[in-house]
Short mmCIF file of N, CA and C in Angstrom, two decimals:
data_model
loop_
_atom_site.label_atom_id
_atom_site.label_comp_id
_atom_site.label_asym_id
_atom_site.label_seq_id
_atom_site.Cartn_x
_atom_site.Cartn_y
_atom_site.Cartn_z
N MET A 1 76.90 106.01 213.01
CA MET A 1 75.45 106.07 213.10
C MET A 1 75.11 106.46 214.53
N ASP A 2 74.29 107.52 214.70
CA ASP A 2 73.96 107.97 216.05
C ASP A 2 72.70 107.27 216.55
N GLU A 3 72.39 107.49 217.83
CA GLU A 3 71.27 106.80 218.48
C GLU A 3 69.92 107.18 217.88
N THR A 4 69.80 108.39 217.32
CA THR A 4 68.52 108.85 216.80
C THR A 4 68.30 108.46 215.35
N SER A 5 69.26 107.80 214.76
CA SER A 5 69.13 107.41 213.36
C SER A 5 68.00 106.41 213.19
N THR A 6 67.31 106.49 212.04
CA THR A 6 66.25 105.53 211.76
C THR A 6 66.78 104.35 210.98
N ARG A 7 68.08 104.29 210.79
CA ARG A 7 68.68 103.15 210.09
C ARG A 7 68.82 101.99 211.07
N GLU A 8 68.58 100.82 210.57
CA GLU A 8 68.72 99.62 211.39
C GLU A 8 69.60 98.65 210.63
N ARG A 9 70.68 98.25 211.27
CA ARG A 9 71.59 97.30 210.63
C ARG A 9 71.35 95.92 211.19
N GLY A 10 71.58 94.94 210.39
CA GLY A 10 71.44 93.57 210.86
C GLY A 10 71.74 92.61 209.74
N ALA A 11 72.64 91.69 209.99
CA ALA A 11 72.97 90.63 209.05
C ALA A 11 73.16 91.18 207.64
N ASP A 12 74.04 92.14 207.49
CA ASP A 12 74.43 92.77 206.23
C ASP A 12 73.32 93.52 205.53
N CYS A 13 72.20 93.74 206.18
CA CYS A 13 71.07 94.45 205.59
C CYS A 13 70.86 95.76 206.34
N VAL A 14 70.63 96.82 205.60
CA VAL A 14 70.34 98.12 206.19
C VAL A 14 68.90 98.47 205.88
N ILE A 15 68.14 98.78 206.92
CA ILE A 15 66.75 99.20 206.74
C ILE A 15 66.68 100.67 207.08
N GLU A 16 66.16 101.44 206.12
CA GLU A 16 66.09 102.89 206.31
C GLU A 16 64.92 103.45 205.51
N PRO A 17 64.51 104.67 205.87
CA PRO A 17 63.43 105.30 205.10
C PRO A 17 63.81 105.40 203.62
N LEU A 18 62.88 105.09 202.79
CA LEU A 18 63.09 105.20 201.35
C LEU A 18 62.99 106.67 200.97
N GLY A 19 63.98 107.14 200.25
CA GLY A 19 64.00 108.53 199.83
C GLY A 19 63.88 108.67 198.33
N GLU A 20 63.86 109.88 197.90
CA GLU A 20 63.74 110.21 196.47
C GLU A 20 64.75 109.45 195.62
N ALA A 21 65.98 109.38 196.08
CA ALA A 21 67.03 108.71 195.31
C ALA A 21 66.77 107.21 195.16
N GLY A 22 65.97 106.64 196.05
CA GLY A 22 65.68 105.22 195.99
C GLY A 22 64.52 104.84 195.09
N LEU A 23 63.83 105.82 194.51
CA LEU A 23 62.65 105.51 193.70
C LEU A 23 62.93 104.63 192.49
N PRO A 24 64.01 104.84 191.74
CA PRO A 24 64.28 103.91 190.63
C PRO A 24 64.48 102.46 191.11
N ALA A 25 65.18 102.29 192.22
CA ALA A 25 65.38 100.94 192.76
C ALA A 25 64.06 100.36 193.26
N TYR A 26 63.22 101.21 193.85
CA TYR A 26 61.92 100.77 194.32
C TYR A 26 61.07 100.28 193.15
N LYS A 27 61.04 101.06 192.08
CA LYS A 27 60.26 100.66 190.90
C LYS A 27 60.79 99.35 190.33
N ALA A 28 62.10 99.19 190.24
CA ALA A 28 62.68 97.95 189.69
C ALA A 28 62.28 96.75 190.56
N LEU A 29 62.37 96.89 191.88
CA LEU A 29 61.98 95.81 192.79
C LEU A 29 60.50 95.51 192.64
N ARG A 30 59.69 96.54 192.63
CA ARG A 30 58.24 96.36 192.51
C ARG A 30 57.88 95.68 191.19
N ASP A 31 58.50 96.11 190.10
CA ASP A 31 58.22 95.48 188.80
C ASP A 31 58.57 94.00 188.81
N ARG A 32 59.72 93.65 189.42
CA ARG A 32 60.11 92.23 189.52
C ARG A 32 59.11 91.44 190.34
N MET A 33 58.71 91.99 191.47
CA MET A 33 57.81 91.28 192.36
C MET A 33 56.42 91.12 191.75
N LEU A 34 55.92 92.16 191.10
CA LEU A 34 54.60 92.06 190.46
C LEU A 34 54.61 91.03 189.34
N ALA A 35 55.68 90.99 188.56
CA ALA A 35 55.78 90.03 187.46
C ALA A 35 55.93 88.61 187.98
N GLY A 36 56.69 88.44 189.05
CA GLY A 36 56.97 87.11 189.57
C GLY A 36 55.91 86.55 190.50
N HIS A 37 55.08 87.44 191.06
CA HIS A 37 54.09 87.00 192.05
C HIS A 37 52.75 87.70 191.83
N PRO A 38 52.12 87.48 190.69
CA PRO A 38 50.86 88.18 190.42
C PRO A 38 49.76 87.87 191.44
N GLU A 39 49.88 86.73 192.09
CA GLU A 39 48.88 86.34 193.08
C GLU A 39 48.99 87.12 194.38
N ALA A 40 50.11 87.76 194.61
CA ALA A 40 50.36 88.41 195.90
C ALA A 40 49.97 89.89 195.93
N PHE A 41 49.71 90.47 194.78
CA PHE A 41 49.47 91.92 194.72
C PHE A 41 48.15 92.22 194.02
N THR A 42 47.50 93.29 194.45
CA THR A 42 46.29 93.72 193.78
C THR A 42 46.62 94.51 192.52
N SER A 43 47.79 95.10 192.44
CA SER A 43 48.25 95.79 191.23
C SER A 43 48.73 94.75 190.23
N ASP A 44 48.64 95.09 188.94
CA ASP A 44 49.11 94.15 187.93
C ASP A 44 50.42 94.64 187.31
N ALA A 45 51.26 93.70 186.93
CA ALA A 45 52.60 94.00 186.44
C ALA A 45 52.58 94.85 185.18
N GLU A 46 51.70 94.54 184.25
CA GLU A 46 51.67 95.25 182.97
C GLU A 46 51.37 96.74 183.16
N THR A 47 50.38 97.05 183.96
CA THR A 47 50.02 98.45 184.21
C THR A 47 51.13 99.18 184.95
N GLU A 48 51.65 98.55 185.99
CA GLU A 48 52.66 99.20 186.82
C GLU A 48 53.98 99.39 186.09
N ARG A 49 54.29 98.49 185.18
CA ARG A 49 55.53 98.60 184.41
C ARG A 49 55.57 99.90 183.60
N LEU A 50 54.39 100.42 183.23
CA LEU A 50 54.30 101.65 182.44
C LEU A 50 54.48 102.92 183.27
N ARG A 51 54.41 102.80 184.58
CA ARG A 51 54.57 103.97 185.46
C ARG A 51 56.03 104.39 185.53
N ALA A 52 56.23 105.67 185.67
CA ALA A 52 57.57 106.21 185.89
C ALA A 52 57.94 106.03 187.36
N ALA A 53 59.22 105.93 187.64
CA ALA A 53 59.69 105.76 189.02
C ALA A 53 59.20 106.89 189.92
N ASP A 54 59.21 108.12 189.43
CA ASP A 54 58.82 109.24 190.28
C ASP A 54 57.31 109.25 190.59
N SER A 55 56.53 108.40 189.92
CA SER A 55 55.10 108.32 190.23
C SER A 55 54.87 107.69 191.60
N TYR A 56 55.89 107.07 192.16
CA TYR A 56 55.79 106.47 193.49
C TYR A 56 56.20 107.45 194.59
N ARG A 57 56.47 108.68 194.24
CA ARG A 57 56.91 109.69 195.22
C ARG A 57 55.94 109.80 196.40
N GLY A 58 54.65 109.64 196.14
CA GLY A 58 53.66 109.74 197.20
C GLY A 58 53.82 108.70 198.29
N ARG A 59 54.56 107.64 198.03
CA ARG A 59 54.77 106.60 199.04
C ARG A 59 55.89 106.96 200.03
N LEU A 60 56.57 108.07 199.78
CA LEU A 60 57.68 108.45 200.64
C LEU A 60 57.23 109.16 201.91
N GLY A 61 56.00 109.61 201.96
CA GLY A 61 55.49 110.29 203.14
C GLY A 61 55.51 111.79 202.97
N GLY A 62 54.85 112.46 203.90
CA GLY A 62 54.82 113.91 203.88
C GLY A 62 53.62 114.46 203.13
N ASP A 63 53.24 113.82 202.04
CA ASP A 63 52.08 114.26 201.27
C ASP A 63 51.10 113.10 201.16
N GLY A 64 49.83 113.42 201.20
CA GLY A 64 48.84 112.38 200.97
C GLY A 64 48.73 111.39 202.10
N ALA A 65 48.38 110.15 201.76
CA ALA A 65 48.08 109.13 202.76
C ALA A 65 49.30 108.43 203.31
N ALA A 66 50.40 108.39 202.56
CA ALA A 66 51.56 107.63 203.01
C ALA A 66 52.21 108.29 204.22
N LEU A 67 52.43 107.50 205.24
CA LEU A 67 53.20 107.96 206.39
C LEU A 67 54.68 107.83 206.08
N PHE A 68 55.06 106.65 205.53
CA PHE A 68 56.46 106.41 205.19
C PHE A 68 56.60 105.10 204.43
N SER A 69 57.73 104.96 203.77
CA SER A 69 58.15 103.70 203.18
C SER A 69 59.55 103.41 203.68
N LEU A 70 59.81 102.16 204.00
CA LEU A 70 61.15 101.73 204.41
C LEU A 70 61.69 100.81 203.34
N GLY A 71 63.00 100.90 203.13
CA GLY A 71 63.66 100.01 202.19
C GLY A 71 64.68 99.15 202.91
N ALA A 72 64.88 97.94 202.42
CA ALA A 72 65.92 97.04 202.92
C ALA A 72 66.99 96.97 201.85
N TRP A 73 68.20 97.35 202.21
CA TRP A 73 69.31 97.43 201.26
C TRP A 73 70.40 96.44 201.61
N LEU A 74 70.88 95.74 200.62
CA LEU A 74 72.10 94.94 200.72
C LEU A 74 73.09 95.66 199.80
N GLY A 75 73.99 96.40 200.40
CA GLY A 75 74.87 97.25 199.61
C GLY A 75 74.03 98.27 198.87
N SER A 76 74.20 98.35 197.56
CA SER A 76 73.44 99.31 196.76
C SER A 76 72.17 98.71 196.18
N GLN A 77 71.85 97.47 196.55
CA GLN A 77 70.69 96.77 196.00
C GLN A 77 69.50 96.84 196.96
N LEU A 78 68.38 97.40 196.49
CA LEU A 78 67.16 97.38 197.28
C LEU A 78 66.54 95.99 197.15
N VAL A 79 66.39 95.30 198.28
CA VAL A 79 65.89 93.92 198.25
C VAL A 79 64.56 93.76 198.97
N GLY A 80 64.05 94.84 199.54
CA GLY A 80 62.76 94.76 200.21
C GLY A 80 62.22 96.14 200.49
N ALA A 81 60.92 96.21 200.68
CA ALA A 81 60.28 97.49 200.99
C ALA A 81 58.94 97.25 201.66
N ILE A 82 58.52 98.24 202.42
CA ILE A 82 57.21 98.23 203.07
C ILE A 82 56.73 99.67 203.12
N THR A 83 55.44 99.87 202.87
CA THR A 83 54.85 101.20 202.94
C THR A 83 53.72 101.17 203.95
N VAL A 84 53.62 102.24 204.74
CA VAL A 84 52.55 102.39 205.71
C VAL A 84 51.77 103.65 205.34
N GLU A 85 50.46 103.50 205.23
CA GLU A 85 49.58 104.60 204.86
C GLU A 85 48.53 104.82 205.93
N ARG A 86 47.94 106.01 205.87
CA ARG A 86 46.82 106.32 206.77
C ARG A 86 45.85 107.22 206.01
N GLU A 87 44.58 106.96 206.17
CA GLU A 87 43.58 107.81 205.53
C GLU A 87 43.49 109.13 206.27
N PRO A 88 43.19 110.21 205.54
CA PRO A 88 43.10 111.52 206.19
C PRO A 88 41.77 111.75 206.93
N ARG A 89 40.77 110.89 206.71
CA ARG A 89 39.47 111.11 207.34
C ARG A 89 39.58 110.98 208.86
N VAL A 90 38.99 111.94 209.56
CA VAL A 90 39.12 112.06 211.02
C VAL A 90 38.71 110.80 211.76
N LYS A 91 37.62 110.17 211.37
CA LYS A 91 37.09 109.03 212.11
C LYS A 91 37.94 107.77 211.99
N VAL A 92 38.83 107.71 211.02
CA VAL A 92 39.65 106.51 210.83
C VAL A 92 41.15 106.82 210.86
N ARG A 93 41.51 107.99 211.36
CA ARG A 93 42.93 108.36 211.43
C ARG A 93 43.70 107.55 212.48
N HIS A 94 43.01 106.79 213.28
CA HIS A 94 43.66 105.96 214.29
C HIS A 94 44.12 104.62 213.71
N ILE A 95 43.88 104.39 212.41
CA ILE A 95 44.21 103.13 211.76
C ILE A 95 45.25 103.36 210.67
N ALA A 96 46.31 102.57 210.70
CA ALA A 96 47.33 102.60 209.64
C ALA A 96 47.16 101.35 208.79
N HIS A 97 47.60 101.44 207.53
CA HIS A 97 47.51 100.33 206.59
C HIS A 97 48.90 99.97 206.09
N ILE A 98 49.26 98.70 206.21
CA ILE A 98 50.51 98.23 205.61
C ILE A 98 50.18 97.81 204.19
N VAL A 99 50.90 98.38 203.25
CA VAL A 99 50.69 98.07 201.83
C VAL A 99 52.04 97.81 201.18
N GLY A 100 52.03 97.04 200.12
CA GLY A 100 53.23 96.88 199.32
C GLY A 100 54.42 96.24 200.00
N MET A 101 54.19 95.36 200.95
CA MET A 101 55.31 94.64 201.58
C MET A 101 55.88 93.67 200.57
N MET A 102 57.19 93.73 200.36
CA MET A 102 57.82 92.83 199.39
C MET A 102 59.29 92.61 199.72
N VAL A 103 59.74 91.39 199.44
CA VAL A 103 61.13 91.00 199.63
C VAL A 103 61.55 90.21 198.39
N ASP A 104 62.65 90.61 197.79
CA ASP A 104 63.14 89.97 196.57
C ASP A 104 63.33 88.48 196.79
N ASP A 105 62.98 87.72 195.75
CA ASP A 105 63.09 86.26 195.82
C ASP A 105 64.49 85.79 196.18
N ALA A 106 65.50 86.50 195.71
CA ALA A 106 66.89 86.07 195.93
C ALA A 106 67.30 86.09 197.39
N VAL A 107 66.56 86.80 198.24
CA VAL A 107 66.94 86.89 199.65
C VAL A 107 65.84 86.39 200.58
N GLN A 108 64.87 85.66 200.04
CA GLN A 108 63.82 85.08 200.87
C GLN A 108 64.44 84.17 201.93
N GLY A 109 63.83 84.16 203.10
CA GLY A 109 64.27 83.27 204.16
C GLY A 109 65.42 83.81 205.00
N ARG A 110 65.83 85.04 204.78
CA ARG A 110 66.93 85.63 205.55
C ARG A 110 66.45 86.57 206.64
N GLY A 111 65.15 86.67 206.85
CA GLY A 111 64.61 87.51 207.91
C GLY A 111 64.44 88.97 207.53
N ILE A 112 64.61 89.29 206.27
CA ILE A 112 64.51 90.69 205.84
C ILE A 112 63.08 91.20 205.98
N GLY A 113 62.10 90.39 205.62
CA GLY A 113 60.71 90.79 205.79
C GLY A 113 60.38 91.06 207.24
N ALA A 114 60.86 90.21 208.12
CA ALA A 114 60.62 90.40 209.56
C ALA A 114 61.26 91.70 210.04
N ARG A 115 62.47 91.99 209.58
CA ARG A 115 63.13 93.23 210.00
C ARG A 115 62.40 94.45 209.45
N LEU A 116 61.91 94.38 208.22
CA LEU A 116 61.13 95.49 207.67
C LEU A 116 59.85 95.72 208.49
N LEU A 117 59.12 94.63 208.76
CA LEU A 117 57.88 94.75 209.52
C LEU A 117 58.16 95.27 210.92
N ASP A 118 59.17 94.73 211.59
CA ASP A 118 59.50 95.19 212.94
C ASP A 118 59.87 96.67 212.96
N ALA A 119 60.65 97.11 211.98
CA ALA A 119 61.05 98.52 211.91
C ALA A 119 59.84 99.41 211.69
N ALA A 120 58.92 98.98 210.83
CA ALA A 120 57.72 99.77 210.57
C ALA A 120 56.85 99.87 211.82
N LEU A 121 56.64 98.74 212.51
CA LEU A 121 55.81 98.75 213.72
C LEU A 121 56.45 99.57 214.82
N GLU A 122 57.76 99.46 214.97
CA GLU A 122 58.46 100.24 216.00
C GLU A 122 58.32 101.73 215.71
N ARG A 123 58.47 102.11 214.46
CA ARG A 123 58.35 103.52 214.09
C ARG A 123 56.93 104.02 214.34
N LEU A 124 55.92 103.23 214.02
CA LEU A 124 54.55 103.63 214.28
C LEU A 124 54.33 103.84 215.77
N ARG A 125 54.81 102.93 216.58
CA ARG A 125 54.62 103.06 218.03
C ARG A 125 55.35 104.27 218.58
N ARG A 126 56.51 104.57 218.04
CA ARG A 126 57.35 105.67 218.53
C ARG A 126 56.88 107.03 218.02
N GLU A 127 56.53 107.13 216.74
CA GLU A 127 56.31 108.43 216.12
C GLU A 127 54.85 108.78 215.86
N GLU A 128 53.96 107.85 216.02
CA GLU A 128 52.55 108.09 215.70
C GLU A 128 51.67 107.69 216.88
N PRO A 129 51.72 108.46 217.98
CA PRO A 129 51.01 108.06 219.20
C PRO A 129 49.50 107.99 219.07
N GLU A 130 48.92 108.67 218.06
CA GLU A 130 47.47 108.62 217.89
C GLU A 130 47.01 107.35 217.18
N LEU A 131 47.95 106.60 216.61
CA LEU A 131 47.57 105.36 215.93
C LEU A 131 47.31 104.26 216.96
N GLU A 132 46.23 103.54 216.75
CA GLU A 132 45.85 102.46 217.66
C GLU A 132 45.89 101.09 217.01
N MET A 133 45.79 101.06 215.67
CA MET A 133 45.65 99.78 214.99
C MET A 133 46.35 99.82 213.63
N VAL A 134 46.87 98.66 213.24
CA VAL A 134 47.46 98.49 211.91
C VAL A 134 46.70 97.36 211.23
N VAL A 135 46.32 97.57 209.97
CA VAL A 135 45.62 96.55 209.21
C VAL A 135 46.38 96.25 207.92
N LEU A 136 46.13 95.06 207.40
CA LEU A 136 46.73 94.66 206.14
C LEU A 136 45.90 93.55 205.54
N SER A 137 46.18 93.25 204.28
CA SER A 137 45.57 92.08 203.66
C SER A 137 46.69 91.26 203.04
N VAL A 138 46.48 89.96 203.03
CA VAL A 138 47.47 89.04 202.49
C VAL A 138 46.73 87.93 201.74
N THR A 139 47.24 87.57 200.59
CA THR A 139 46.60 86.54 199.79
C THR A 139 46.55 85.23 200.57
N ARG A 140 45.36 84.67 200.64
CA ARG A 140 45.18 83.39 201.33
C ARG A 140 46.08 82.36 200.65
N GLY A 141 46.77 81.60 201.44
CA GLY A 141 47.68 80.61 200.90
C GLY A 141 49.13 81.06 200.93
N ASN A 142 49.38 82.34 201.20
CA ASN A 142 50.74 82.83 201.32
C ASN A 142 51.20 82.55 202.76
N GLY A 143 51.55 81.30 202.98
CA GLY A 143 51.88 80.83 204.32
C GLY A 143 52.99 81.58 205.01
N ALA A 144 54.06 81.91 204.28
CA ALA A 144 55.18 82.61 204.90
C ALA A 144 54.75 83.98 205.42
N ALA A 145 53.98 84.71 204.63
CA ALA A 145 53.53 86.03 205.06
C ALA A 145 52.56 85.91 206.23
N LEU A 146 51.63 84.96 206.14
CA LEU A 146 50.67 84.77 207.24
C LEU A 146 51.38 84.43 208.55
N ARG A 147 52.39 83.56 208.47
CA ARG A 147 53.15 83.19 209.68
C ARG A 147 53.90 84.40 210.24
N LEU A 148 54.51 85.19 209.36
CA LEU A 148 55.22 86.38 209.83
C LEU A 148 54.28 87.33 210.55
N TYR A 149 53.16 87.66 209.92
CA TYR A 149 52.23 88.61 210.54
C TYR A 149 51.68 88.06 211.86
N ALA A 150 51.32 86.79 211.88
CA ALA A 150 50.81 86.19 213.12
C ALA A 150 51.87 86.22 214.22
N SER A 151 53.14 86.01 213.85
CA SER A 151 54.21 86.02 214.86
C SER A 151 54.40 87.39 215.49
N ARG A 152 53.91 88.43 214.83
CA ARG A 152 54.02 89.79 215.37
C ARG A 152 52.72 90.25 216.03
N GLY A 153 51.76 89.32 216.14
CA GLY A 153 50.52 89.62 216.85
C GLY A 153 49.34 89.98 215.97
N PHE A 154 49.50 89.97 214.67
CA PHE A 154 48.36 90.23 213.79
C PHE A 154 47.38 89.07 213.88
N GLU A 155 46.09 89.39 213.85
CA GLU A 155 45.04 88.39 213.88
C GLU A 155 44.15 88.56 212.66
N ARG A 156 43.69 87.44 212.14
CA ARG A 156 42.77 87.49 211.01
C ARG A 156 41.39 87.87 211.53
N TYR A 157 40.80 88.90 210.93
CA TYR A 157 39.46 89.31 211.33
C TYR A 157 38.44 89.09 210.21
N GLY A 158 38.91 88.63 209.07
CA GLY A 158 37.97 88.38 207.99
C GLY A 158 38.67 87.89 206.74
N ARG A 159 37.87 87.58 205.77
CA ARG A 159 38.39 87.12 204.48
C ARG A 159 37.52 87.73 203.39
N LEU A 160 38.18 88.25 202.36
CA LEU A 160 37.47 88.79 201.20
C LEU A 160 37.57 87.77 200.07
N PRO A 161 36.52 87.00 199.86
CA PRO A 161 36.55 85.97 198.82
C PRO A 161 36.69 86.60 197.43
N GLY A 162 37.52 86.01 196.61
CA GLY A 162 37.68 86.47 195.24
C GLY A 162 38.23 87.87 195.11
N ALA A 163 39.03 88.30 196.06
CA ALA A 163 39.55 89.67 196.07
C ALA A 163 40.43 89.98 194.87
N ILE A 164 41.13 88.98 194.37
CA ILE A 164 42.01 89.16 193.22
C ILE A 164 41.51 88.26 192.09
N LYS A 165 41.38 88.85 190.92
CA LYS A 165 41.00 88.07 189.74
C LYS A 165 42.18 88.12 188.78
N LEU A 166 42.81 86.97 188.57
CA LEU A 166 43.98 86.87 187.70
C LEU A 166 43.56 86.83 186.23
N PRO A 167 44.49 87.12 185.32
CA PRO A 167 44.17 87.14 183.89
C PRO A 167 43.55 85.84 183.38
N ASP A 168 43.89 84.71 184.00
CA ASP A 168 43.32 83.44 183.55
C ASP A 168 41.91 83.19 184.09
N GLY A 169 41.40 84.17 184.85
CA GLY A 169 40.05 84.07 185.39
C GLY A 169 39.98 83.49 186.79
N SER A 170 41.08 82.92 187.28
CA SER A 170 41.05 82.37 188.63
C SER A 170 40.97 83.51 189.65
N ARG A 171 40.37 83.19 190.77
CA ARG A 171 40.16 84.18 191.82
C ARG A 171 40.85 83.72 193.11
N LEU A 172 41.39 84.68 193.81
CA LEU A 172 42.09 84.40 195.06
C LEU A 172 41.49 85.23 196.18
N ASP A 173 41.41 84.62 197.35
CA ASP A 173 40.90 85.32 198.53
C ASP A 173 42.01 86.11 199.20
N LYS A 174 41.62 87.15 199.92
CA LYS A 174 42.55 87.90 200.75
C LYS A 174 42.12 87.75 202.20
N ASP A 175 43.08 87.41 203.06
CA ASP A 175 42.84 87.41 204.49
C ASP A 175 43.09 88.82 205.01
N LEU A 176 42.18 89.31 205.84
CA LEU A 176 42.28 90.64 206.42
C LEU A 176 42.78 90.47 207.84
N MET A 177 43.82 91.22 208.19
CA MET A 177 44.46 91.05 209.49
C MET A 177 44.64 92.41 210.17
N ASN A 178 44.63 92.39 211.49
CA ASN A 178 44.88 93.62 212.23
C ASN A 178 45.73 93.36 213.47
N LEU A 179 46.36 94.43 213.93
CA LEU A 179 47.20 94.41 215.12
C LEU A 179 46.88 95.65 215.92
N ARG A 180 46.57 95.48 217.18
CA ARG A 180 46.36 96.64 218.07
C ARG A 180 47.71 97.13 218.54
N LEU A 181 48.01 98.39 218.27
CA LEU A 181 49.27 98.99 218.73
C LEU A 181 49.18 99.40 220.18
N ARG A 182 48.00 99.81 220.56
CA ARG A 182 47.75 100.28 221.92
C ARG A 182 46.39 99.77 222.37
N PRO A 183 46.23 99.55 223.67
CA PRO A 183 44.92 99.05 224.17
C PRO A 183 43.80 100.05 223.93
#
């Protein structure tokens, strides 16, 4: 692995840009996470399960709003992913959005989410000099995610009450967080 590689190794986990070949693994991970954690995602498992793996191609970057997606691999198993998007509108192109952050239940607590987030933030700082801010939303009550984001400097700037309405009618709030990449 050379110095310019975007791969990051650590504790048996490889973090690298998600490519076309990783889309089936991405869909499988996403389907598991949506089914197992309906409270954590604005997408619903039933609808997403019907999508083809290649329908996520737009998350790979190059086209549309996605800047990139990173995957966390343990051997041939995709165990985590994060996507960073940016709107094309000129007045808000200085803001990136973290979407779809997920880590498989089987590897929770091993620091994989932190490594994914750190790799994404480092790449934004290195490759996207016009970006000034990163924003995200996280379901209120998801303590592990809130602690991770806060540990990297994200601050809560608001809350969207009832942002998610579950099939049973219960509603969950989303905390809105941001991080300044540059002063």
